[in-house]
PDB file of C-alpha atoms in Angstrom:
ATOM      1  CA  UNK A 447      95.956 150.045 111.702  1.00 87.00           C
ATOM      2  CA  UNK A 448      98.130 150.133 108.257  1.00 91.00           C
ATOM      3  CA  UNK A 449      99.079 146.679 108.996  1.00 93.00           C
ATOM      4  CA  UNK A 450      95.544 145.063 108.184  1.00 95.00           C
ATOM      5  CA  UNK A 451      96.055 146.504 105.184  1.00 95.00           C
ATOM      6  CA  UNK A 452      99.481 146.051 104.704  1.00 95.00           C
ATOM      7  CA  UNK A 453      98.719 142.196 105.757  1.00 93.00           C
ATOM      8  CA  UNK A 454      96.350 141.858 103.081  1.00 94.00           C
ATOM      9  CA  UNK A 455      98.435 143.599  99.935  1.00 95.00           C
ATOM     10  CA  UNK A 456     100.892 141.101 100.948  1.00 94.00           C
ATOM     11  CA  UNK A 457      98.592 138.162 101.082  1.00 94.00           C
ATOM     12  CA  UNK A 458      96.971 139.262  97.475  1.00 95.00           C
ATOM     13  CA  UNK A 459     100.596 139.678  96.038  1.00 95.00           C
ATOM     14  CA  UNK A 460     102.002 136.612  97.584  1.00 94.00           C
ATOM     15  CA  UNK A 461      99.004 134.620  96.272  1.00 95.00           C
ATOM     16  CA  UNK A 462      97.835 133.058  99.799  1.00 96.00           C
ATOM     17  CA  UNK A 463      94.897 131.328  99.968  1.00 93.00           C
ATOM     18  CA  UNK A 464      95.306 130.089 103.475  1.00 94.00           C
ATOM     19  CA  UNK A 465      96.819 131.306 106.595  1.00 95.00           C
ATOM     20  CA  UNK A 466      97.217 130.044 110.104  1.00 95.00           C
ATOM     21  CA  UNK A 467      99.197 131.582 112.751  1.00 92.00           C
ATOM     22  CA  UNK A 468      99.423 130.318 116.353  1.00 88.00           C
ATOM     23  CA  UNK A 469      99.274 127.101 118.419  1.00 85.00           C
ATOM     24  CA  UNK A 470      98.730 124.435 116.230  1.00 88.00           C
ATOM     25  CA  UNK A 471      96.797 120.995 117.753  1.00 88.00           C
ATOM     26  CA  UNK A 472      95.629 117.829 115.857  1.00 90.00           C
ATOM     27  CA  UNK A 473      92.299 119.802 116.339  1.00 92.00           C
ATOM     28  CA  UNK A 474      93.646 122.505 114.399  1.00 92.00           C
ATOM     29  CA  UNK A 475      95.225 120.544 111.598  1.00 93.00           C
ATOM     30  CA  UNK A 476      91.704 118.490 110.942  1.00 94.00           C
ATOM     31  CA  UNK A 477      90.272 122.584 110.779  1.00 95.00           C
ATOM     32  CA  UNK A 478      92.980 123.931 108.323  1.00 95.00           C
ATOM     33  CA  UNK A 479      92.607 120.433 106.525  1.00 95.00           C
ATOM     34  CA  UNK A 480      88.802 120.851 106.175  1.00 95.00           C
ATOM     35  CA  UNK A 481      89.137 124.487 105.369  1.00 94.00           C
ATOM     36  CA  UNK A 482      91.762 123.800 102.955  1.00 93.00           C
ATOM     37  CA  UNK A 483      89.849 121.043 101.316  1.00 92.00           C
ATOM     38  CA  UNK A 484      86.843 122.896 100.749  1.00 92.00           C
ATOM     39  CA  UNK A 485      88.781 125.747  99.081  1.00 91.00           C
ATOM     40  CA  UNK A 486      90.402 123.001  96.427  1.00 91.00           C
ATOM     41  CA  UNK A 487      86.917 121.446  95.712  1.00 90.00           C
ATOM     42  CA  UNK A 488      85.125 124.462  95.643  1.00 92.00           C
ATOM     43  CA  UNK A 489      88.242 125.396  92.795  1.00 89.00           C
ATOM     44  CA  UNK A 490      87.447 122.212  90.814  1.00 89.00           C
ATOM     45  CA  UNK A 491      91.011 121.229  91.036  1.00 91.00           C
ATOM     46  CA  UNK A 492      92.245 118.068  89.493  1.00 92.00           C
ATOM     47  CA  UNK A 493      91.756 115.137  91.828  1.00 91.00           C
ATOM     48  CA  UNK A 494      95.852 113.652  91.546  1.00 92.00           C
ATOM     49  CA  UNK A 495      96.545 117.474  92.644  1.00 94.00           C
ATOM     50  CA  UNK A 496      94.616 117.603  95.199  1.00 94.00           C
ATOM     51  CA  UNK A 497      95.573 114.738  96.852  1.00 94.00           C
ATOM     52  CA  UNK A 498      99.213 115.857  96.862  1.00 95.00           C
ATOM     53  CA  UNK A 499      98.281 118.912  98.312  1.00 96.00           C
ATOM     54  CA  UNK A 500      96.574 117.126 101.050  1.00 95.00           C
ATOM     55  CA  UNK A 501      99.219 114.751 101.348  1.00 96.00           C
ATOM     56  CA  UNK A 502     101.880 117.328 101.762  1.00 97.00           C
ATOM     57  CA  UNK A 503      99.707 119.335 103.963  1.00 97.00           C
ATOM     58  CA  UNK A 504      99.107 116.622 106.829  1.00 96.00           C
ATOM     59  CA  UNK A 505     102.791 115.776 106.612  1.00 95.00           C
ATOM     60  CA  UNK A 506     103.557 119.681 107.536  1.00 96.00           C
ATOM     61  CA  UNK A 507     101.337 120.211 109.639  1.00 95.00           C
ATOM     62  CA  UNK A 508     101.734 117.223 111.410  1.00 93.00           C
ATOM     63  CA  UNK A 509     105.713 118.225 111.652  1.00 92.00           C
ATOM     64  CA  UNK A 510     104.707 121.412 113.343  1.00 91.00           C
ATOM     65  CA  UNK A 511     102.316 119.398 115.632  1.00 89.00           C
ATOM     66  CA  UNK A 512     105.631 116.929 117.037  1.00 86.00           C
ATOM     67  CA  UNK A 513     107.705 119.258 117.213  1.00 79.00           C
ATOM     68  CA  UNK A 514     105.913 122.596 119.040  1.00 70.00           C
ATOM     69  CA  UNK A 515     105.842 120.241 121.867  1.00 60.00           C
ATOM     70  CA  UNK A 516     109.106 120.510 123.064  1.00 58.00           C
ATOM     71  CA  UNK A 517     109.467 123.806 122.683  1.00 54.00           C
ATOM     72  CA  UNK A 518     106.182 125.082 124.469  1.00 47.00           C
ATOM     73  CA  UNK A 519     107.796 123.678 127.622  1.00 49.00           C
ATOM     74  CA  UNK A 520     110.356 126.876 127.771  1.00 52.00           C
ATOM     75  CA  UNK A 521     107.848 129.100 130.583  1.00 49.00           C
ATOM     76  CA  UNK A 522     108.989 132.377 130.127  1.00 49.00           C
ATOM     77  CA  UNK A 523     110.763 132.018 126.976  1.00 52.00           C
ATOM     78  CA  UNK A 524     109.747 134.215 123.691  1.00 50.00           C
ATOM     79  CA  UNK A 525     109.640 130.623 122.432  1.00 54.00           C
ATOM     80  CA  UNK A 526     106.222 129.603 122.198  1.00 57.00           C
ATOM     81  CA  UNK A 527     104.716 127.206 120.596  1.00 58.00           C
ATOM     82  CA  UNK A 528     103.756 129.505 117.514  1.00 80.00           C
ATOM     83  CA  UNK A 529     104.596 128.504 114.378  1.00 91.00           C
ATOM     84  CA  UNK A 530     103.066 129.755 110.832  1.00 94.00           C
ATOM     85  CA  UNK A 531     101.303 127.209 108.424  1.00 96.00           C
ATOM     86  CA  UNK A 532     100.369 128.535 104.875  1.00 96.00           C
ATOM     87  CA  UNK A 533      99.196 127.910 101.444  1.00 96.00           C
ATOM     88  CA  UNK A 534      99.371 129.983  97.991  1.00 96.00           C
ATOM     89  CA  UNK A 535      98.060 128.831  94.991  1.00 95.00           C
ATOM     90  CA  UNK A 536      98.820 130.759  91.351  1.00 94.00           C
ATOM     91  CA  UNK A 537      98.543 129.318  87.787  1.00 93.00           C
ATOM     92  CA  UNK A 538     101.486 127.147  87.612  1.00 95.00           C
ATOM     93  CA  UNK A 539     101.488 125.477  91.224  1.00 96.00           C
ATOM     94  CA  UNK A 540     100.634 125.696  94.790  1.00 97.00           C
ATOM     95  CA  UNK A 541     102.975 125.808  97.642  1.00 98.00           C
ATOM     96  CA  UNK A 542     102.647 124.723 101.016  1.00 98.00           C
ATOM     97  CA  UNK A 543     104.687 126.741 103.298  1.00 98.00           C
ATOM     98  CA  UNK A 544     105.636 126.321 107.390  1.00 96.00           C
ATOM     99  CA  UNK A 545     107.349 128.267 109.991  1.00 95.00           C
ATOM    100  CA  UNK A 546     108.499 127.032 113.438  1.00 92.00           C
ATOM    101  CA  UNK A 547     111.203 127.908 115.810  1.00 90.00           C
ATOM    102  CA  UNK A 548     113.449 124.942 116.253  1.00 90.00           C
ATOM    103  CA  UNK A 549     116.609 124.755 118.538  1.00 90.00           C
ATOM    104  CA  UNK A 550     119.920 125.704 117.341  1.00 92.00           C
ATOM    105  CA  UNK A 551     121.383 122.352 117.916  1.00 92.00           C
ATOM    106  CA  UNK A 552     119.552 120.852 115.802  1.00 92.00           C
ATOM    107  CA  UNK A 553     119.439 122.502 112.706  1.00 95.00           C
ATOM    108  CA  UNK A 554     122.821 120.965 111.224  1.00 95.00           C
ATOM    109  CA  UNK A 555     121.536 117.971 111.584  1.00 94.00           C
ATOM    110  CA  UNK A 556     117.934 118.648 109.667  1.00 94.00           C
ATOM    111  CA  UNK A 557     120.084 120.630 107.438  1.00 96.00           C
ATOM    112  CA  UNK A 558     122.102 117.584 106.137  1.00 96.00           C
ATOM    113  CA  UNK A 559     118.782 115.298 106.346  1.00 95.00           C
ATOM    114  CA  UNK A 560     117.407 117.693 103.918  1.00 96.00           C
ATOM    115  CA  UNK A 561     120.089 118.002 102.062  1.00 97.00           C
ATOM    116  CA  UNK A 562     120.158 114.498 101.700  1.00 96.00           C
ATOM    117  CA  UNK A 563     116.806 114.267 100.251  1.00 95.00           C
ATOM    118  CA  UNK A 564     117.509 117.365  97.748  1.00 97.00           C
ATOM    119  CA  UNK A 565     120.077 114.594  96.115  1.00 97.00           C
ATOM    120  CA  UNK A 566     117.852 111.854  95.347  1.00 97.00           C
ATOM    121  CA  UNK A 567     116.392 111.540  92.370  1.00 96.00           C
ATOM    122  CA  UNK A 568     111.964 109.890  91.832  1.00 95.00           C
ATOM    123  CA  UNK A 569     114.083 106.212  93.047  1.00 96.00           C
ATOM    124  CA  UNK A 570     116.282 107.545  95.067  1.00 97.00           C
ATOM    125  CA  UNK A 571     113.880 108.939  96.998  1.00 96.00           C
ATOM    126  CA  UNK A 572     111.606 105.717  97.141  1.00 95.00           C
ATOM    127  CA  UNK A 573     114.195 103.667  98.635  1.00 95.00           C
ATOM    128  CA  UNK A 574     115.095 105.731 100.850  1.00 94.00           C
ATOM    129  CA  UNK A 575     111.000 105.690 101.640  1.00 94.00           C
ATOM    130  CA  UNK A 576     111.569 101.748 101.848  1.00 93.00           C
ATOM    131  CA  UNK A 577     114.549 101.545 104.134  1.00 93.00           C
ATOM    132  CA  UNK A 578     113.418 103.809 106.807  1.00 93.00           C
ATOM    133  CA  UNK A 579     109.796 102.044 106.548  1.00 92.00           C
ATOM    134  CA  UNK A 580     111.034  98.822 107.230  1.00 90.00           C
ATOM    135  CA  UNK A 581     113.766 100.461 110.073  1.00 88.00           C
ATOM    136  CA  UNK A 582     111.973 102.526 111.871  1.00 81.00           C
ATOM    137  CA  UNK A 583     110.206 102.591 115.171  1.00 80.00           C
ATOM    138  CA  UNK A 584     107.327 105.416 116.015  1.00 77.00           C
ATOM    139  CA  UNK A 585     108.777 107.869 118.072  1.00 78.00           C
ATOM    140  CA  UNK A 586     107.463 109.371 121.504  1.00 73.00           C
ATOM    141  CA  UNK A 587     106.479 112.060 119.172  1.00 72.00           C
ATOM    142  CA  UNK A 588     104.494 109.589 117.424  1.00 71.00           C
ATOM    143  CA  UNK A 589     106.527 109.967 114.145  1.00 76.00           C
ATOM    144  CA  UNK A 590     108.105 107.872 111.908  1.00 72.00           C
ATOM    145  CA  UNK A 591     110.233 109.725 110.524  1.00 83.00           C
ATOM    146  CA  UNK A 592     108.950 109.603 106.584  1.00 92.00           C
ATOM    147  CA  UNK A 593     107.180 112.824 106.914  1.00 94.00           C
ATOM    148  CA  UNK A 594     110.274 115.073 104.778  1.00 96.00           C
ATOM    149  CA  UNK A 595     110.777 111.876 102.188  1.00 96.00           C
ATOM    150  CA  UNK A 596     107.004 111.612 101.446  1.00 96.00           C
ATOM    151  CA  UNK A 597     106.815 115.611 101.102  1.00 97.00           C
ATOM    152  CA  UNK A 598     109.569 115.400  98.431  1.00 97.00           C
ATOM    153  CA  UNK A 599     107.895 112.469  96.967  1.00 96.00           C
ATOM    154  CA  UNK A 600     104.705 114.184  96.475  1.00 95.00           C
ATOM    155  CA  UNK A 601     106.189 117.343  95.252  1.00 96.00           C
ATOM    156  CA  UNK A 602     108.440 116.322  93.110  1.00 92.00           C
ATOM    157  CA  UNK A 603     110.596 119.091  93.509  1.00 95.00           C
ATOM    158  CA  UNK A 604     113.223 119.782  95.506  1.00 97.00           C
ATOM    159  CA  UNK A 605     112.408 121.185  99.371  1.00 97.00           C
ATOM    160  CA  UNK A 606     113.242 125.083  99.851  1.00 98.00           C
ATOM    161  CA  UNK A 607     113.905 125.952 103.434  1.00 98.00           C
ATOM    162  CA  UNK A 608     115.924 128.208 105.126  1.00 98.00           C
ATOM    163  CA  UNK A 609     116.990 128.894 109.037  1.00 97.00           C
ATOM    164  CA  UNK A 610     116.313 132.630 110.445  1.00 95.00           C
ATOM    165  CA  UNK A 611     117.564 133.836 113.696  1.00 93.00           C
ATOM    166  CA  UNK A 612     115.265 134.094 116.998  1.00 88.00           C
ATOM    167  CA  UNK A 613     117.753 134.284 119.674  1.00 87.00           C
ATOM    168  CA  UNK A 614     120.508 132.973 121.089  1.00 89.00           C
ATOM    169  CA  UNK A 615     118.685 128.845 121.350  1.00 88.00           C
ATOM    170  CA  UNK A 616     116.749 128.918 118.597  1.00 89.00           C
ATOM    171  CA  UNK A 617     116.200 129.614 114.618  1.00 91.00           C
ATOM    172  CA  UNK A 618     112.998 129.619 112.995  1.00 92.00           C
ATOM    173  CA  UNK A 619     112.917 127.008 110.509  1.00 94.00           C
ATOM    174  CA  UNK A 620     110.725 127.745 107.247  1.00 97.00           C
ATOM    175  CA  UNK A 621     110.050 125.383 104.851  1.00 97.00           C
ATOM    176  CA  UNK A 622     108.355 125.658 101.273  1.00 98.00           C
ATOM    177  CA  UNK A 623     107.373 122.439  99.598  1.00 98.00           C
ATOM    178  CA  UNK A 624     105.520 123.034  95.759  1.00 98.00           C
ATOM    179  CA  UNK A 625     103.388 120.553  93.838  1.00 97.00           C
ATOM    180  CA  UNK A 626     102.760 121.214  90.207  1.00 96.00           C
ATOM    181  CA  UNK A 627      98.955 122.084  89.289  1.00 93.00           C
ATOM    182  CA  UNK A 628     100.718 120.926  85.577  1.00 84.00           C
ATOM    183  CA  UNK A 629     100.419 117.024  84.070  1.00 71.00           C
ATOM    184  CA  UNK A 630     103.228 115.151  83.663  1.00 60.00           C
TER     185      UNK A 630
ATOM    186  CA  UNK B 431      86.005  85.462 118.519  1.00 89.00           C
ATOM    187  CA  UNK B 432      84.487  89.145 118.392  1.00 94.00           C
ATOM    188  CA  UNK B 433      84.157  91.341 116.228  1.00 97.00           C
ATOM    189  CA  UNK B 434      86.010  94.397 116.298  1.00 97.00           C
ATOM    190  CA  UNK B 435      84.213  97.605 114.585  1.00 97.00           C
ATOM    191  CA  UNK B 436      85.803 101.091 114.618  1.00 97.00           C
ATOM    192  CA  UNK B 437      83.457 103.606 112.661  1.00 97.00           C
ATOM    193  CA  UNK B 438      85.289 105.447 110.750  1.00 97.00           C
ATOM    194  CA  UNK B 439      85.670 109.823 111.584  1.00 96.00           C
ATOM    195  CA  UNK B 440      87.453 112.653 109.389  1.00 93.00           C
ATOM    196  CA  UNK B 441      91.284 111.099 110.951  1.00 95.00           C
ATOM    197  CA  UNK B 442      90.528 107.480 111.532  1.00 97.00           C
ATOM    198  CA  UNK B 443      89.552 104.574 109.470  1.00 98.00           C
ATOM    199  CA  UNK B 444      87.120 102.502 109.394  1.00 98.00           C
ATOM    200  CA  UNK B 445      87.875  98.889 110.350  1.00 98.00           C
ATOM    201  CA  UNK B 446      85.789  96.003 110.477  1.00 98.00           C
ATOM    202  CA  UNK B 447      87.201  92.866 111.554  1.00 98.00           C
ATOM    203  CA  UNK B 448      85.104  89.746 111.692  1.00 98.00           C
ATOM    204  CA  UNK B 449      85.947  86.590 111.668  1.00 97.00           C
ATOM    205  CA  UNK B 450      82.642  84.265 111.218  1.00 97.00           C
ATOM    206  CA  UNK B 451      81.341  86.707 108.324  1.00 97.00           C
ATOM    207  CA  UNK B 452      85.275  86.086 106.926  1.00 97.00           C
ATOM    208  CA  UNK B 453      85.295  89.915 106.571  1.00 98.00           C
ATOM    209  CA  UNK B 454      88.798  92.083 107.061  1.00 98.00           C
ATOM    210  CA  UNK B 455      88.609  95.741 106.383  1.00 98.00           C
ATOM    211  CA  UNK B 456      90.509  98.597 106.882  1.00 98.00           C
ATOM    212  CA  UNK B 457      88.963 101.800 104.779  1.00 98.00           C
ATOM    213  CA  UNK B 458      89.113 105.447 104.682  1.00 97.00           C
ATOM    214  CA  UNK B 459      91.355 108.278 105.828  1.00 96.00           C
ATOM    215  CA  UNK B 460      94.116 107.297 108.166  1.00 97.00           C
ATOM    216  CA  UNK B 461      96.024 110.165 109.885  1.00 96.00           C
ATOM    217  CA  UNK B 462      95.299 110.088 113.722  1.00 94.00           C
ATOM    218  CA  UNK B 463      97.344 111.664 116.064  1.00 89.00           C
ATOM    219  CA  UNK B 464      98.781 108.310 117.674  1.00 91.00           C
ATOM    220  CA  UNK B 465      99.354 105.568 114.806  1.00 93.00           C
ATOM    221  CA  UNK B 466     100.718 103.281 116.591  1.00 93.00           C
ATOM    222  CA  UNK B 467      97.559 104.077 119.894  1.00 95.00           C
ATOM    223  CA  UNK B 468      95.250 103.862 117.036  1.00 96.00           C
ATOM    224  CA  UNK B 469      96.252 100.510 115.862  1.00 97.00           C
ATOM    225  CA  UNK B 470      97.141  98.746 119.035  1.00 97.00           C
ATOM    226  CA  UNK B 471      93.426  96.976 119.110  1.00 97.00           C
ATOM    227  CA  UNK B 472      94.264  95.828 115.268  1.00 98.00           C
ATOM    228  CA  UNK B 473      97.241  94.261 115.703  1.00 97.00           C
ATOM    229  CA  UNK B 474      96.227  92.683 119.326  1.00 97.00           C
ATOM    230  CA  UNK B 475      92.943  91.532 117.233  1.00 98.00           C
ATOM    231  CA  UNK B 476      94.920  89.859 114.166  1.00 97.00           C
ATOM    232  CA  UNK B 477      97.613  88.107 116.875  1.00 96.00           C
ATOM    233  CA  UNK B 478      94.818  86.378 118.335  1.00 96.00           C
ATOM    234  CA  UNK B 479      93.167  85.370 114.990  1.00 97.00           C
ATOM    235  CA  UNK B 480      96.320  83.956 113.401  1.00 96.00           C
ATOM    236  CA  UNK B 481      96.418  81.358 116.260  1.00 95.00           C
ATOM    237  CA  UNK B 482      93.070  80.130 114.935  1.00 94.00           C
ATOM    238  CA  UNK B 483      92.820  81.708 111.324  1.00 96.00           C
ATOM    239  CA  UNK B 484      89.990  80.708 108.723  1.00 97.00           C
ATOM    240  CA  UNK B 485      91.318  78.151 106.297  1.00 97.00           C
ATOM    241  CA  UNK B 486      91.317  81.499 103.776  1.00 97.00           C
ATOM    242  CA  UNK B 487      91.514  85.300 104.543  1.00 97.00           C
ATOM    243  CA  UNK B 488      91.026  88.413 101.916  1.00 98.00           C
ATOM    244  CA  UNK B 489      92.600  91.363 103.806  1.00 98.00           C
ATOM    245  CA  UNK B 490      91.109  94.308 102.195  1.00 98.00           C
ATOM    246  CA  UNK B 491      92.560  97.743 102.018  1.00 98.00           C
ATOM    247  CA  UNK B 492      90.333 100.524 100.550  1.00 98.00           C
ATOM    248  CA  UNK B 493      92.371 103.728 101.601  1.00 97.00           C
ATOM    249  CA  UNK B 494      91.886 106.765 100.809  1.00 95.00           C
ATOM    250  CA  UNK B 495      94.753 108.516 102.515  1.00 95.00           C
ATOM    251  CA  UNK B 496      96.610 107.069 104.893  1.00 96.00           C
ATOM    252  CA  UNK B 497      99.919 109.966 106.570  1.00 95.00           C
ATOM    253  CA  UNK B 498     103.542 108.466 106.800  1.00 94.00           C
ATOM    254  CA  UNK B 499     103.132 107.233 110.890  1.00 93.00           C
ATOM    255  CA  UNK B 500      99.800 105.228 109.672  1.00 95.00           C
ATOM    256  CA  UNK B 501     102.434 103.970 106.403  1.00 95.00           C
ATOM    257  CA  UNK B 502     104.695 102.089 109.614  1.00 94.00           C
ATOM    258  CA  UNK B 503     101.408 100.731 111.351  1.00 96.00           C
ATOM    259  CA  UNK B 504      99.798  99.162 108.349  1.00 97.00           C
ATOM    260  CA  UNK B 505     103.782  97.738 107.294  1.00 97.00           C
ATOM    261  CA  UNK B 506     103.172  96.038 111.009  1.00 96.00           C
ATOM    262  CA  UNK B 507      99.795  95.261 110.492  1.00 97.00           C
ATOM    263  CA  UNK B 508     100.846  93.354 107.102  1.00 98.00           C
ATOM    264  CA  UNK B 509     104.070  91.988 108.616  1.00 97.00           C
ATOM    265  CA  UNK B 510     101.678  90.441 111.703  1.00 97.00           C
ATOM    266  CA  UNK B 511      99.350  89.180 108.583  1.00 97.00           C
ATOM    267  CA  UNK B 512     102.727  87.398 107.257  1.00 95.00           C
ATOM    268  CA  UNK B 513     102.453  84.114 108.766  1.00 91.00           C
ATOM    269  CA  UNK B 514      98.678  83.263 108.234  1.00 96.00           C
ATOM    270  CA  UNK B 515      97.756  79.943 105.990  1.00 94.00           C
ATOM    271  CA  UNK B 516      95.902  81.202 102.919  1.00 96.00           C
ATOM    272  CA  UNK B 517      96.154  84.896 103.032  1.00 97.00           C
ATOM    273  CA  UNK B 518      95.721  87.603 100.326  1.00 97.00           C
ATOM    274  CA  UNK B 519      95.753  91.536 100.423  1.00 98.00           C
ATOM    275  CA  UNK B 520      92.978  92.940  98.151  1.00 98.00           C
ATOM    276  CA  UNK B 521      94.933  96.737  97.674  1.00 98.00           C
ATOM    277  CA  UNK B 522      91.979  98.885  96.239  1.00 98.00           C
ATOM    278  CA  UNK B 523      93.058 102.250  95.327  1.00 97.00           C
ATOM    279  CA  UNK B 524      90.613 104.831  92.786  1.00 94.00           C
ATOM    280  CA  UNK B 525      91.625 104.544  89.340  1.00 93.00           C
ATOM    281  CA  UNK B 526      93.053 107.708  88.909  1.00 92.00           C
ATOM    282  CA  UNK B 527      95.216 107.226  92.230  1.00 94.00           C
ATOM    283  CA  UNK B 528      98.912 106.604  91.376  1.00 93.00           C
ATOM    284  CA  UNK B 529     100.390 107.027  94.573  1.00 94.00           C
ATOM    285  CA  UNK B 530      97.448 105.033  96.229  1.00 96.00           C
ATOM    286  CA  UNK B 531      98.629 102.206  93.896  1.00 96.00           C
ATOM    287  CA  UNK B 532     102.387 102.853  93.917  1.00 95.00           C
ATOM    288  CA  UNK B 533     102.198 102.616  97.534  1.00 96.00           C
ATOM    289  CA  UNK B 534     100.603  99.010  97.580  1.00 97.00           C
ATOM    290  CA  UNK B 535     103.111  98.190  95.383  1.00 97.00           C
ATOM    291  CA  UNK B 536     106.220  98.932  98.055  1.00 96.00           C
ATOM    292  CA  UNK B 537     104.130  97.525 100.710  1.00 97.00           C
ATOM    293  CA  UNK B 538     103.921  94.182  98.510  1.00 97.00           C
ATOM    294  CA  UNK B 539     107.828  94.015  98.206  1.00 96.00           C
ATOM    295  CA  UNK B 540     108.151  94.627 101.622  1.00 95.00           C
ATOM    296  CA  UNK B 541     106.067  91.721 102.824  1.00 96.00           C
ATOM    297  CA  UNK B 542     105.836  87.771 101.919  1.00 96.00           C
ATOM    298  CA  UNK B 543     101.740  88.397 100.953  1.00 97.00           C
ATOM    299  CA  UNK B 544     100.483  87.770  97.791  1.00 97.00           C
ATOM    300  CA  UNK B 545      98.605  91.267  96.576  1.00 98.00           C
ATOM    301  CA  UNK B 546      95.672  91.589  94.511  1.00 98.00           C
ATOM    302  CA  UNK B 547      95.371  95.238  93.171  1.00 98.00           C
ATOM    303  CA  UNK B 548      91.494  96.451  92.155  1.00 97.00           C
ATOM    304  CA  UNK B 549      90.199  99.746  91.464  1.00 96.00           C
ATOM    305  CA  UNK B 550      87.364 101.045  92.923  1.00 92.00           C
TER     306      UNK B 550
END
């Protein structure tokens, strides 16, 4: 039963304030938005935070909504539709963090499309925003493929992410996106 | 021609759309699950009223978050507003809302619509 405790250390020392692990539904991103909400009101947080903290949060959770689809069609695979969807919060910023397994085939190409992004600059970045706007079409997946610009846009930082290992189709993909609790 | 009324919940706007009263309203949050399900009714409403339009038409927008698949919808919701006699977008955004008014900015150099921007 160390773990629960272990679990917990690890929360307190990674400065979590929100955690969600499992299946994740538009049912359970209007939950974790609610719950999330209530924790940044409740904290008196400045409103222009807080709605970039929202903002980012829909965007990533939304992500992890499109794209567990496909991959909770594997029966039988170790591949389920879990993913990981959390939040820490400390003087300086909060970041809003995601895990979900992704196949192997395509992580080059999300690789170089975040990439991309890393290289634009506050304009950059906007017209990028405005090209793919006026371009796109919503997917099957209902997307329209904005959800990474408008996550660097909000943060104002660059995206951290990294690819781990699962097995031989598929990496989990984890993503951290921060948002200043500091004034410009 | 009828009215169409959506009441608004915690992922869907609220949108009033009524052409004898002259009022055209989209508010609230806008992240459903299907944008472009969500909106179908909105655009099939404003194709029918731009073959018989009111000799003027304020468009409001009073968002209050709107996620990037609702940003394409409401660029085709403005781009079917496009060819109407005697349109205007009213973009409201709260006065401490950059992005709320940054965003109605883009969406105004995307479309041929004059924009009036008011805070609320």
């Amino acid at each position: 039963m160390n773990y629960i405790y272990d679990l917990h250390r690890t929360m307190m020392a990674q400065k979590l304030i929100l955690v969600y692990e499992g299946d994740f539904t538009q049912e359970t991103t209007k939950s974790i938005l609610s719950m999330a909400e209530r924790n940044l009101d409740s904290s008196g947080e400045d409103s222009g935070t807080k709605r970039k903290v929202f903002n980012v949060m829909v965007e990533a959770l939304q992500n992890i909504v499109k794209h567990s689809s496909e991959q909770g069609l594997q029966v039988g695979s170790l591949i389920s539709k879990s993913a990981i969807f959390m939040i820490s919060k400390d003087d300086s910023r909060y970041c809003v963090m995601t895990g979900n397994p992704i196949a192997k085939g395509n992580v080059a190409k999300l690789t170089a499309n975040l990439n991309d992004l890393n290289s634009k600059d506050k304009d950059g970045l906007k017209e990028m925003y405005k090209e793919i706007i006026k371009n796109t079409q919503i997917s099957d997946k209902g997307g329209a493929g904005l959800g990474f610009v408008d996550m660097a846009r909000k943060s104002g930082e660059k995206l951290e992410f990294t690819f781990a290992n699962l097995d031989a189709d598929f990496d989990f993909f984890c993503l951290k996106v921060n948002i200043s609790r500091e004034k410009e | 021609m009828e009215i169409l009324n959506l009441k608004g919940t915690e992922d869907t706007p609220t949108i009033l759309l009524d052409k004898k009263n002259g009022i055209f309203e989209i508010s609230g949050r806008s992240l459903p699950e299907d944008s472009a399900e969500f909106y179908r009714p909105v655009l099939e409403w404003i194709g029918a009223y731009a073959s018989d339009a009111n000799p003027s038409t304020d468009f409001v927008f009073k968002l209050e978050y709107f996620n990037t698949a609702s940003s394409k919808l409401i660029l085709d919701v403005l781009s079917a507003l496009e060819d109407i006699k005697g349109i205007k977008v009213l973009w409201y955004f709260h006065d401490d809302d950059e992005d709320m008014e940054e965003a109605g900015q883009e969406f105004s150099e995307l479309v041929e619509i004059p924009f009036e921007f008011k805070t609320y």
